[in-house]
PDB file of N, CA and C and ligand atoms in Angstrom:
ATOM      1  N   MET A  30       0.996  -1.148  -0.009  1.00  0.00           N
ATOM      2  CA  MET A  30       0.019  -0.079  -0.068  1.00  0.00           C
ATOM      3  C   MET A  30       0.850   1.266   0.045  1.00  0.00           C
ATOM      4  N   PRO A  31       0.701   2.060  -1.049  1.00  0.00           N
ATOM      5  CA  PRO A  31       1.544   3.254  -1.052  1.00  0.00           C
ATOM      6  C   PRO A  31       1.309   4.309   0.037  1.00  0.00           C
ATOM      7  N   LEU A  32       2.080   5.036   0.526  1.00  0.00           N
ATOM      8  CA  LEU A  32       1.829   6.083   1.391  1.00  0.00           C
ATOM      9  C   LEU A  32       0.870   7.172   0.640  1.00  0.00           C
ATOM     10  N   GLU A  33       0.086   7.812   1.408  1.00  0.00           N
ATOM     11  CA  GLU A  33      -0.897   8.865   1.062  1.00  0.00           C
ATOM     12  C   GLU A  33       0.030   9.984   0.348  1.00  0.00           C
ATOM     13  N   ALA A  34      -0.398  10.543  -0.923  1.00  0.00           N
ATOM     14  CA  ALA A  34       0.428  11.506  -1.640  1.00  0.00           C
ATOM     15  C   ALA A  34       0.419  12.629  -0.550  1.00  0.00           C
ATOM     16  N   GLY A  35       1.618  13.255  -0.521  1.00  0.00           N
ATOM     17  CA  GLY A  35       1.891  14.516   0.166  1.00  0.00           C
ATOM     18  C   GLY A  35       2.346  14.009   1.771  1.00  0.00           C
ATOM     19  N   LEU A  36       2.028  12.891   2.068  1.00  0.00           N
ATOM     20  CA  LEU A  36       2.433  12.702   3.561  1.00  0.00           C
ATOM     21  C   LEU A  36       3.833  12.675   3.838  1.00  0.00           C
ATOM     22  N   LEU A  37       4.555  12.297   2.794  1.00  0.00           N
ATOM     23  CA  LEU A  37       6.095  12.184   3.193  1.00  0.00           C
ATOM     24  C   LEU A  37       6.523  13.509   3.348  1.00  0.00           C
ATOM     25  N   GLU A  38       5.970  14.532   2.781  1.00  0.00           N
ATOM     26  CA  GLU A  38       6.471  15.927   2.835  1.00  0.00           C
ATOM     27  C   GLU A  38       6.242  16.495   4.196  1.00  0.00           C
ATOM     28  N   ILE A  39       5.227  16.181   4.959  1.00  0.00           N
ATOM     29  CA  ILE A  39       5.081  16.629   6.327  1.00  0.00           C
ATOM     30  C   ILE A  39       5.513  15.917   7.352  1.00  0.00           C
ATOM     31  N   LEU A  40       6.214  14.680   6.936  1.00  0.00           N
ATOM     32  CA  LEU A  40       6.693  13.783   7.976  1.00  0.00           C
ATOM     33  C   LEU A  40       8.160  14.164   8.349  1.00  0.00           C
ATOM     34  N   ALA A  41       8.721  14.297   9.333  1.00  0.00           N
ATOM     35  CA  ALA A  41      10.012  14.323   9.841  1.00  0.00           C
ATOM     36  C   ALA A  41      10.444  13.378  10.966  1.00  0.00           C
ATOM     37  N   CYS A  42      11.804  13.115  10.936  1.00  0.00           N
ATOM     38  CA  CYS A  42      12.413  12.324  11.810  1.00  0.00           C
ATOM     39  C   CYS A  42      12.080  12.580  13.234  1.00  0.00           C
ATOM     40  N   PRO A  43      11.526  12.002  14.005  1.00  0.00           N
ATOM     41  CA  PRO A  43      11.251  12.264  15.489  1.00  0.00           C
ATOM     42  C   PRO A  43      12.308  12.622  16.323  1.00  0.00           C
ATOM     43  N   ALA A  44      13.421  11.852  15.774  1.00  0.00           N
ATOM     44  CA  ALA A  44      14.770  12.078  16.613  1.00  0.00           C
ATOM     45  C   ALA A  44      15.534  13.160  16.179  1.00  0.00           C
ATOM     46  N   CYS A  45      15.610  13.710  15.042  1.00  0.00           N
ATOM     47  CA  CYS A  45      16.343  14.831  14.477  1.00  0.00           C
ATOM     48  C   CYS A  45      15.861  15.884  13.519  1.00  0.00           C
ATOM     49  N   HIS A  46      14.542  15.559  13.153  1.00  0.00           N
ATOM     50  CA  HIS A  46      13.659  16.427  12.590  1.00  0.00           C
ATOM     51  C   HIS A  46      14.095  16.652  11.138  1.00  0.00           C
ATOM     52  N   ALA A  47      14.934  16.027  10.534  1.00  0.00           N
ATOM     53  CA  ALA A  47      15.275  15.781   9.240  1.00  0.00           C
ATOM     54  C   ALA A  47      14.214  15.237   8.312  1.00  0.00           C
ATOM     55  N   PRO A  48      14.124  15.639   7.052  1.00  0.00           N
ATOM     56  CA  PRO A  48      13.083  14.951   6.227  1.00  0.00           C
ATOM     57  C   PRO A  48      13.321  13.413   6.133  1.00  0.00           C
ATOM     58  N   LEU A  49      12.357  12.709   5.755  1.00  0.00           N
ATOM     59  CA  LEU A  49      12.311  11.236   5.567  1.00  0.00           C
ATOM     60  C   LEU A  49      12.220  10.939   4.053  1.00  0.00           C
ATOM     61  N   LYS A  50      12.908   9.873   3.813  1.00  0.00           N
ATOM     62  CA  LYS A  50      12.836   9.259   2.425  1.00  0.00           C
ATOM     63  C   LYS A  50      12.099   7.862   2.297  1.00  0.00           C
ATOM     64  N   GLU A  51      11.206   7.694   1.415  1.00  0.00           N
ATOM     65  CA  GLU A  51      10.618   6.618   1.398  1.00  0.00           C
ATOM     66  C   GLU A  51      11.428   5.233   0.595  1.00  0.00           C
ATOM     67  N   GLU A  52      11.492   4.073   1.340  1.00  0.00           N
ATOM     68  CA  GLU A  52      12.294   3.056   0.810  1.00  0.00           C
ATOM     69  C   GLU A  52      11.136   1.885   1.139  1.00  0.00           C
ATOM     70  N   GLU A  53      11.701   0.670   0.623  1.00  0.00           N
ATOM     71  CA  GLU A  53      10.801  -0.502   0.788  1.00  0.00           C
ATOM     72  C   GLU A  53      10.495  -0.688   2.181  1.00  0.00           C
ATOM     73  N   ASN A  54       9.152  -0.479   2.399  1.00  0.00           N
ATOM     74  CA  ASN A  54       8.495  -0.872   3.806  1.00  0.00           C
ATOM     75  C   ASN A  54       9.197  -0.083   4.999  1.00  0.00           C
ATOM     76  N   GLU A  55      10.060   0.930   4.597  1.00  0.00           N
ATOM     77  CA  GLU A  55      10.705   1.914   5.611  1.00  0.00           C
ATOM     78  C   GLU A  55      10.784   3.375   5.227  1.00  0.00           C
ATOM     79  N   LEU A  56      10.732   4.121   6.192  1.00  0.00           N
ATOM     80  CA  LEU A  56      11.071   5.751   6.032  1.00  0.00           C
ATOM     81  C   LEU A  56      12.316   5.782   6.505  1.00  0.00           C
ATOM     82  N   VAL A  57      13.402   6.276   5.697  1.00  0.00           N
ATOM     83  CA  VAL A  57      14.659   6.322   6.221  1.00  0.00           C
ATOM     84  C   VAL A  57      14.900   7.899   6.412  1.00  0.00           C
ATOM     85  N   CYS A  58      15.616   8.206   7.536  1.00  0.00           N
ATOM     86  CA  CYS A  58      15.848   9.648   7.920  1.00  0.00           C
ATOM     87  C   CYS A  58      17.116   9.917   7.047  1.00  0.00           C
ATOM     88  N   THR A  59      17.060  11.044   6.513  1.00  0.00           N
ATOM     89  CA  THR A  59      18.204  11.583   5.704  1.00  0.00           C
ATOM     90  C   THR A  59      19.033  12.531   6.353  1.00  0.00           C
ATOM     91  N   GLY A  60      18.952  12.727   7.762  1.00  0.00           N
ATOM     92  CA  GLY A  60      19.764  13.369   8.546  1.00  0.00           C
ATOM     93  C   GLY A  60      21.264  12.608   8.626  1.00  0.00           C
ATOM     94  N   GLN A  61      22.378  13.487   8.559  1.00  0.00           N
ATOM     95  CA  GLN A  61      23.652  12.985   8.703  1.00  0.00           C
ATOM     96  C   GLN A  61      23.605  12.663  10.161  1.00  0.00           C
ATOM     97  N   ASP A  62      24.375  11.594  10.478  1.00  0.00           N
ATOM     98  CA  ASP A  62      24.578  11.161  11.865  1.00  0.00           C
ATOM     99  C   ASP A  62      23.301  10.694  12.547  1.00  0.00           C
ATOM    100  N   CYS A  63      22.345  10.396  11.686  1.00  0.00           N
ATOM    101  CA  CYS A  63      21.035   9.939  12.152  1.00  0.00           C
ATOM    102  C   CYS A  63      20.881   8.608  11.369  1.00  0.00           C
ATOM    103  N   GLY A  64      20.069   8.683  10.269  1.00  0.00           N
ATOM    104  CA  GLY A  64      19.779   7.584   9.389  1.00  0.00           C
ATOM    105  C   GLY A  64      18.915   6.611   9.960  1.00  0.00           C
ATOM    106  N   LEU A  65      18.104   6.806  11.101  1.00  0.00           N
ATOM    107  CA  LEU A  65      17.260   5.755  11.525  1.00  0.00           C
ATOM    108  C   LEU A  65      16.150   5.447  10.396  1.00  0.00           C
ATOM    109  N   ALA A  66      15.879   4.237  10.359  1.00  0.00           N
ATOM    110  CA  ALA A  66      14.897   3.735   9.297  1.00  0.00           C
ATOM    111  C   ALA A  66      13.607   3.357  10.130  1.00  0.00           C
ATOM    112  N   TYR A  67      12.503   3.931   9.922  1.00  0.00           N
ATOM    113  CA  TYR A  67      11.235   3.678  10.748  1.00  0.00           C
ATOM    114  C   TYR A  67      10.294   2.797  10.033  1.00  0.00           C
ATOM    115  N   PRO A  68       9.837   1.881  10.332  1.00  0.00           N
ATOM    116  CA  PRO A  68       8.982   0.837   9.872  1.00  0.00           C
ATOM    117  C   PRO A  68       7.709   1.515   9.284  1.00  0.00           C
ATOM    118  N   VAL A  69       7.046   0.806   8.081  1.00  0.00           N
ATOM    119  CA  VAL A  69       5.690   1.132   7.732  1.00  0.00           C
ATOM    120  C   VAL A  69       4.940   0.014   7.678  1.00  0.00           C
ATOM    121  N   ARG A  70       3.898  -0.013   8.434  1.00  0.00           N
ATOM    122  CA  ARG A  70       3.106  -1.074   8.845  1.00  0.00           C
ATOM    123  C   ARG A  70       1.655  -0.847   8.263  1.00  0.00           C
ATOM    124  N   ASP A  71       1.206  -1.579   7.281  1.00  0.00           N
ATOM    125  CA  ASP A  71      -0.163  -1.481   6.725  1.00  0.00           C
ATOM    126  C   ASP A  71      -0.253  -0.124   6.130  1.00  0.00           C
ATOM    127  N   GLY A  72       0.762   0.338   5.576  1.00  0.00           N
ATOM    128  CA  GLY A  72       0.680   1.873   4.982  1.00  0.00           C
ATOM    129  C   GLY A  72       0.842   2.982   5.978  1.00  0.00           C
ATOM    130  N   ILE A  73       1.108   2.530   7.154  1.00  0.00           N
ATOM    131  CA  ILE A  73       1.145   3.656   8.316  1.00  0.00           C
ATOM    132  C   ILE A  73       2.448   3.640   8.896  1.00  0.00           C
ATOM    133  N   PRO A  74       3.298   4.861   8.565  1.00  0.00           N
ATOM    134  CA  PRO A  74       4.551   5.008   9.218  1.00  0.00           C
ATOM    135  C   PRO A  74       4.507   5.022  10.738  1.00  0.00           C
ATOM    136  N   VAL A  75       5.520   4.198  11.262  1.00  0.00           N
ATOM    137  CA  VAL A  75       5.543   4.026  12.643  1.00  0.00           C
ATOM    138  C   VAL A  75       6.881   4.923  13.131  1.00  0.00           C
ATOM    139  N   LEU A  76       6.358   6.314  13.258  1.00  0.00           N
ATOM    140  CA  LEU A  76       7.480   7.056  13.637  1.00  0.00           C
ATOM    141  C   LEU A  76       7.852   7.107  15.049  1.00  0.00           C
ATOM    142  N   LEU A  77       8.332   6.078  15.597  1.00  0.00           N
ATOM    143  CA  LEU A  77       8.879   6.045  16.917  1.00  0.00           C
ATOM    144  C   LEU A  77      10.266   5.488  17.152  1.00  0.00           C
ATOM    145  N   VAL A  78      11.107   6.414  17.779  1.00  0.00           N
ATOM    146  CA  VAL A  78      12.444   6.005  17.852  1.00  0.00           C
ATOM    147  C   VAL A  78      12.706   4.638  18.416  1.00  0.00           C
ATOM    148  N   ASP A  79      11.832   4.105  19.325  1.00  0.00           N
ATOM    149  CA  ASP A  79      11.954   2.811  19.730  1.00  0.00           C
ATOM    150  C   ASP A  79      11.738   1.583  18.765  1.00  0.00           C
ATOM    151  N   GLU A  80      10.996   2.137  17.821  1.00  0.00           N
ATOM    152  CA  GLU A  80      10.701   0.966  16.794  1.00  0.00           C
ATOM    153  C   GLU A  80      11.621   1.284  15.561  1.00  0.00           C
ATOM    154  N   ALA A  81      12.578   2.030  15.525  1.00  0.00           N
ATOM    155  CA  ALA A  81      13.252   2.435  14.402  1.00  0.00           C
ATOM    156  C   ALA A  81      14.414   1.463  14.225  1.00  0.00           C
ATOM    157  N   ARG A  82      14.882   1.070  13.137  1.00  0.00           N
ATOM    158  CA  ARG A  82      16.054   0.371  13.079  1.00  0.00           C
ATOM    159  C   ARG A  82      17.236   1.257  12.830  1.00  0.00           C
ATOM    160  N   ARG A  83      18.456   1.111  13.627  1.00  0.00           N
ATOM    161  CA  ARG A  83      19.554   1.895  13.690  1.00  0.00           C
ATOM    162  C   ARG A  83      20.395   1.528  12.497  1.00  0.00           C
ATOM    163  N   PRO A  84      21.030   2.330  11.857  1.00  0.00           N
ATOM    164  CA  PRO A  84      22.019   2.067  10.676  1.00  0.00           C
ATOM    165  C   PRO A  84      23.121   1.398  11.313  1.00  0.00           C
ATOM    166  N   GLU A  85      23.855   0.641  10.476  1.00  0.00           N
ATOM    167  CA  GLU A  85      24.982  -0.159  10.893  1.00  0.00           C
ATOM    168  C   GLU A  85      26.214   0.791  11.338  1.00  0.00           C
TER     169      GLU A  85
HETATM  170 ZN1   ZN B 111      16.752  11.499  12.003  1.00  0.00          ZN
END
């Protein structure tokens, strides 16, 4: 299920407030030194730092 059009533009990383980019089943923070990847479940982004995948 694709994200609602325009939704990505209003979303920001809750950790650093950088914009997010959509990847397969994830929203990835574009912030340098952050890069957290947030899961998208049933088309709904889960923007919780506790749920995010940390970059290697
Ligand atoms: Zn971030």
